[in-house]
Coordinates of C-alpha atoms in Angstrom, one line a residue:
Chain A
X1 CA 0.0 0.0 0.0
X2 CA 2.6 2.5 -1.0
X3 CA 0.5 5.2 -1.9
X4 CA 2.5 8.4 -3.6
X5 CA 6.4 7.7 -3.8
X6 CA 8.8 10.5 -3.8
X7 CA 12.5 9.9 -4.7
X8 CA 14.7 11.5 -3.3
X9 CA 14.1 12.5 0.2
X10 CA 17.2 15.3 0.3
X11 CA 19.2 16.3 -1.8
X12 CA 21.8 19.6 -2.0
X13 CA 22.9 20.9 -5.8
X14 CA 25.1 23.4 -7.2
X15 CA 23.8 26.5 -8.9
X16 CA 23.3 25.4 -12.3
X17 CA 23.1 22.1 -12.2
X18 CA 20.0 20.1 -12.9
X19 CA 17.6 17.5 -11.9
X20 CA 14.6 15.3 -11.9
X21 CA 12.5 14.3 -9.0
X22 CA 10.6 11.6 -9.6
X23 CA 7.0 11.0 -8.4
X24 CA 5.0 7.8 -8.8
X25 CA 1.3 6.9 -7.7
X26 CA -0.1 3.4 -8.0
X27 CA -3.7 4.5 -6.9
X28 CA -4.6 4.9 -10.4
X29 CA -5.2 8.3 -9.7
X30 CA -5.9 10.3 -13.2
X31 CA -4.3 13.9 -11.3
X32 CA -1.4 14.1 -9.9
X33 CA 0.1 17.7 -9.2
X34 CA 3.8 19.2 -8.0
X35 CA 4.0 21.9 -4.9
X36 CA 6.4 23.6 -3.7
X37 CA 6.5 24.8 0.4
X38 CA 9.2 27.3 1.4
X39 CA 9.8 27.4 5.2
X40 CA 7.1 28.4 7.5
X41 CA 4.4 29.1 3.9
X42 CA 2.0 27.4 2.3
X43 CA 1.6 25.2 -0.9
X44 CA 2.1 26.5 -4.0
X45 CA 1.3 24.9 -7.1
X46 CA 4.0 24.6 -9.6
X47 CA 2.4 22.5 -12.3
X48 CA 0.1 19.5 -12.5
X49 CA -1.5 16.7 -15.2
X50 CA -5.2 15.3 -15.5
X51 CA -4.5 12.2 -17.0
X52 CA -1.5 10.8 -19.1
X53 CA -0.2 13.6 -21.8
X54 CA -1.9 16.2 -20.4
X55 CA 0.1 18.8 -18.5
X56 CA -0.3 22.4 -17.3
X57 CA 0.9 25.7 -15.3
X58 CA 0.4 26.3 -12.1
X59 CA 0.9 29.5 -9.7
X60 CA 5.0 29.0 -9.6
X61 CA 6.2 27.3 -12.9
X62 CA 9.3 29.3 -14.0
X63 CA 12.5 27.0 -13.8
X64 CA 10.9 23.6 -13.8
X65 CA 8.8 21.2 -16.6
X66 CA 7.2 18.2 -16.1
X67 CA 6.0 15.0 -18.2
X68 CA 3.1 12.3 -17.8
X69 CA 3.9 9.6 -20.4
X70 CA 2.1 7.2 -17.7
X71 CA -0.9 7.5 -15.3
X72 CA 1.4 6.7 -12.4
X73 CA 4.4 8.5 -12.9
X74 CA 4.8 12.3 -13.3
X75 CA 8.4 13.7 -13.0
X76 CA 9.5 17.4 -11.7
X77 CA 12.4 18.2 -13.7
X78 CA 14.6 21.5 -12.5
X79 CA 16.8 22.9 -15.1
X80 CA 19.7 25.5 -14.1
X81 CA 19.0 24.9 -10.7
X82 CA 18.9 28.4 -8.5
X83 CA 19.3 29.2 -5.0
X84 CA 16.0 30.5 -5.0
X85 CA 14.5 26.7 -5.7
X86 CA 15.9 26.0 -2.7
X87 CA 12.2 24.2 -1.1
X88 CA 10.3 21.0 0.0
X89 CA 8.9 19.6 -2.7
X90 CA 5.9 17.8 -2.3
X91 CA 4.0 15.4 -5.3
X92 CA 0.2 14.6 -4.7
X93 CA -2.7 12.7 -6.6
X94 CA -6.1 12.5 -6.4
X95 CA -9.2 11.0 -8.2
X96 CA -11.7 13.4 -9.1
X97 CA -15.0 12.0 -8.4
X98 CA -16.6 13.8 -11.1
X99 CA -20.1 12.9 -9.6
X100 CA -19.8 14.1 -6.3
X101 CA -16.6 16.2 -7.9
X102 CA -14.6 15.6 -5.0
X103 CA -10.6 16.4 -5.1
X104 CA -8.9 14.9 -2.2
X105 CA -5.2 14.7 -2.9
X106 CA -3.0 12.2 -1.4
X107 CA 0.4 13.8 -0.7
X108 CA 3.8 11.8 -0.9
X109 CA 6.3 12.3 1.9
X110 CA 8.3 15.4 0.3
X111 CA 12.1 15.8 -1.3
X112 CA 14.1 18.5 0.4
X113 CA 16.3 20.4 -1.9
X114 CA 18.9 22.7 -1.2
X115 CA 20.3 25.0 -3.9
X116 CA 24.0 26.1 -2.9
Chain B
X1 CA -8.4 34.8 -9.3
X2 CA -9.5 32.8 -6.3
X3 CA -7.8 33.6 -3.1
X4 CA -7.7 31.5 0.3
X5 CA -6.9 33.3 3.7
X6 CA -6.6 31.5 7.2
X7 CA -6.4 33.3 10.3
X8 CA -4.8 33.3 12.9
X9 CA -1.3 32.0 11.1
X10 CA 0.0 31.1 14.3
X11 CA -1.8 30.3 17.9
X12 CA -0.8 29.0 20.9
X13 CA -2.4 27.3 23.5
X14 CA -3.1 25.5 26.6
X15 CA -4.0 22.2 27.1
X16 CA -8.1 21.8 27.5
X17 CA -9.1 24.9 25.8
X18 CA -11.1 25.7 23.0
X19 CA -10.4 27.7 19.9
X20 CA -11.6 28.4 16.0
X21 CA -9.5 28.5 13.1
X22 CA -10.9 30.7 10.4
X23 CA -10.9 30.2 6.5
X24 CA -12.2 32.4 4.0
X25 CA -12.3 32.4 0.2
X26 CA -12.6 35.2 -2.5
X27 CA -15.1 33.4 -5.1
X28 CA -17.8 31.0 -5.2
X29 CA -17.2 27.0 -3.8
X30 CA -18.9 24.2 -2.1
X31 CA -16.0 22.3 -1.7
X32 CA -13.2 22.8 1.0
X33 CA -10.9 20.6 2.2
X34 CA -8.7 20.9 5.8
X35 CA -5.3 18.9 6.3
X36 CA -3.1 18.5 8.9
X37 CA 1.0 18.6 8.6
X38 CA 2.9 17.8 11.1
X39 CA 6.3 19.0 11.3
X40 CA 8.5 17.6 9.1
X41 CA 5.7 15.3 7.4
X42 CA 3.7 15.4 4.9
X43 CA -0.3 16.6 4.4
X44 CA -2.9 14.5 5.9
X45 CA -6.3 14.9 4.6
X46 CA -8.8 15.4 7.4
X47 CA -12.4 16.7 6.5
X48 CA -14.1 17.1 2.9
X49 CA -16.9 19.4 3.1
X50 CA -18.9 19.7 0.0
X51 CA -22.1 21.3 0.8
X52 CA -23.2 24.9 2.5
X53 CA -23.7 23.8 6.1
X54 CA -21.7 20.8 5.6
X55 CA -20.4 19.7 9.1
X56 CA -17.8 16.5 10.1
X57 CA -16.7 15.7 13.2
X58 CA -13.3 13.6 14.0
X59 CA -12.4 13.4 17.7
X60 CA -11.6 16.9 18.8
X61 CA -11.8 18.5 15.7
X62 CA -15.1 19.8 14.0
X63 CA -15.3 21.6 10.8
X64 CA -17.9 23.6 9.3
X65 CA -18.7 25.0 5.8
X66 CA -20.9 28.3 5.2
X67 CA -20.9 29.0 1.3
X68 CA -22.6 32.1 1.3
X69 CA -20.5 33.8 3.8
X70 CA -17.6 31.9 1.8
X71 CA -16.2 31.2 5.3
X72 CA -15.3 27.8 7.0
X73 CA -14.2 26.9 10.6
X74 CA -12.3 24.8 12.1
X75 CA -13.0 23.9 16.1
X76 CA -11.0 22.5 18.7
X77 CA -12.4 21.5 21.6
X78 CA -10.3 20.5 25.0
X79 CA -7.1 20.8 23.2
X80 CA -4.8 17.9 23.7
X81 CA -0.8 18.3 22.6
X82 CA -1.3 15.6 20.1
X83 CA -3.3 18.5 17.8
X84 CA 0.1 20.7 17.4
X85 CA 0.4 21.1 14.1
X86 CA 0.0 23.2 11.2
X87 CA -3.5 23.4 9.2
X88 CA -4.4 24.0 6.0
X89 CA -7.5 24.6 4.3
X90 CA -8.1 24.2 0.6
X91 CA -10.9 25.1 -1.6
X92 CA -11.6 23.7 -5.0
X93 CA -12.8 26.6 -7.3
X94 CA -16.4 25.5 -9.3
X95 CA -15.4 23.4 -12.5
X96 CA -11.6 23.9 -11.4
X97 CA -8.8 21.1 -11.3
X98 CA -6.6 22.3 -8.6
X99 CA -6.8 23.2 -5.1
X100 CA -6.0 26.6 -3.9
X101 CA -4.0 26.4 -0.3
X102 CA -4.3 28.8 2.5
X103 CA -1.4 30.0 4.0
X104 CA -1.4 27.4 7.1
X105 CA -2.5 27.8 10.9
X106 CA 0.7 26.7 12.5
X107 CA -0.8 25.3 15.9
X108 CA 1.1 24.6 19.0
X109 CA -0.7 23.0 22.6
X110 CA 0.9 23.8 25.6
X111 CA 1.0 21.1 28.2

């Protein structure tokens, strides 16, 4: 029952240097999102898919892109890594119950990522 | 653009008292989610409320939905030092895809 997997937990980069943090669901869930929590503030939404092929923007996507080439998996990849990316990152998924069009996300445990 | 404000952002307090967690939204929704983080951890899901008047109940916790005033609550009662936390409210915007967050109610119970 593994729910939402994030990989990796931590991780420190370099200015400049890039990377993809991975994200996978095995709920079946058709949405799956990508937030980002700076210390002490809430989520914001930095992009997020309804279903396989089908990705867009959210409040905060300058410096990342994504891809959903499967219904479980949907990777965060960070280009030119900057100091200001420096964040929790956290990958959820949900169902949306289009009948009683509920949206409860399920939330994965969170990759720590320090820009230095 | 829909907006989401909790207040207050930070409370603290004893053990066995009582207190209200505001959340109030900018446009129209009659669905609002609360979750719990502990520190360190992830979001929790704790109530769905999907109706105006909507009310759930989980232990300690109660949480209330009034669409028309665009507002919903959520009450402690006794407060134990397991609740310390932060709190987040979410509401899903009419025909939307994506939750908007409030800014979190970072809650801390003094023994």
């Amino acid at each position: 029952n593994a729910g939402v997997t994030q990989t990796p937990k931590f991780r420190i980069l370099k200015i400049g240097q890039s990377m993809t943090l991975q994200c996978a669901q095995d709920m079946n869930h058709n949405y799956m999102y990508w937030y980002r929590q700076d210390p002490g503030m809430g989520l914001k939404l930095i992009y997020y898919s309804v279903g396989a092929g089908i990705t867009d923007k959210g409040e905060v996507p300058n410096g990342y892109n994504v891809s959903r080439s499967t219904t479980e998996d949907f990777p965060l990849r960070l280009e030119l890594a900057a100091p200001s990316q420096t964040s929790v990152y956290f990958c959820a998924s949900s169902w949306r119950d289009t009948k009683l069009a509920k949206n409860i996300q399920y939330f994965g445990a969170g990759t720590r990522l320090s820009v230095l | 653009e829909l907006k989401v404000e909790q207040n207050p952002l930070f409370l603290s307090m004893q053990e066995g008292k009582n207190y209200t967690i505001y959340c109030n939204y900018s446009t129209t929704s009659d669905r609002l989610y609360w979750y719990r983080q502990d520190p360190g951890k992830s979001l929790e899901s704790l109530f769905v409320l999907l109706s105006n008047g909507a009310v759930k109940q989980e232990g300690r916790l109660m949480a209330s939905l009034d669409t028309k005033a665009r507002l919903s609550t959520l009450h402690i009662t006794a407060a134990v030092h397991d609740l310390s936390a932060t709190y987040f409210c979410a509401v899903d915007a009419q025909g939307a895809q994506k939750l908007v967050f409030g800014q979190g109610t970072r809650l801390t119970i003094n023994p």
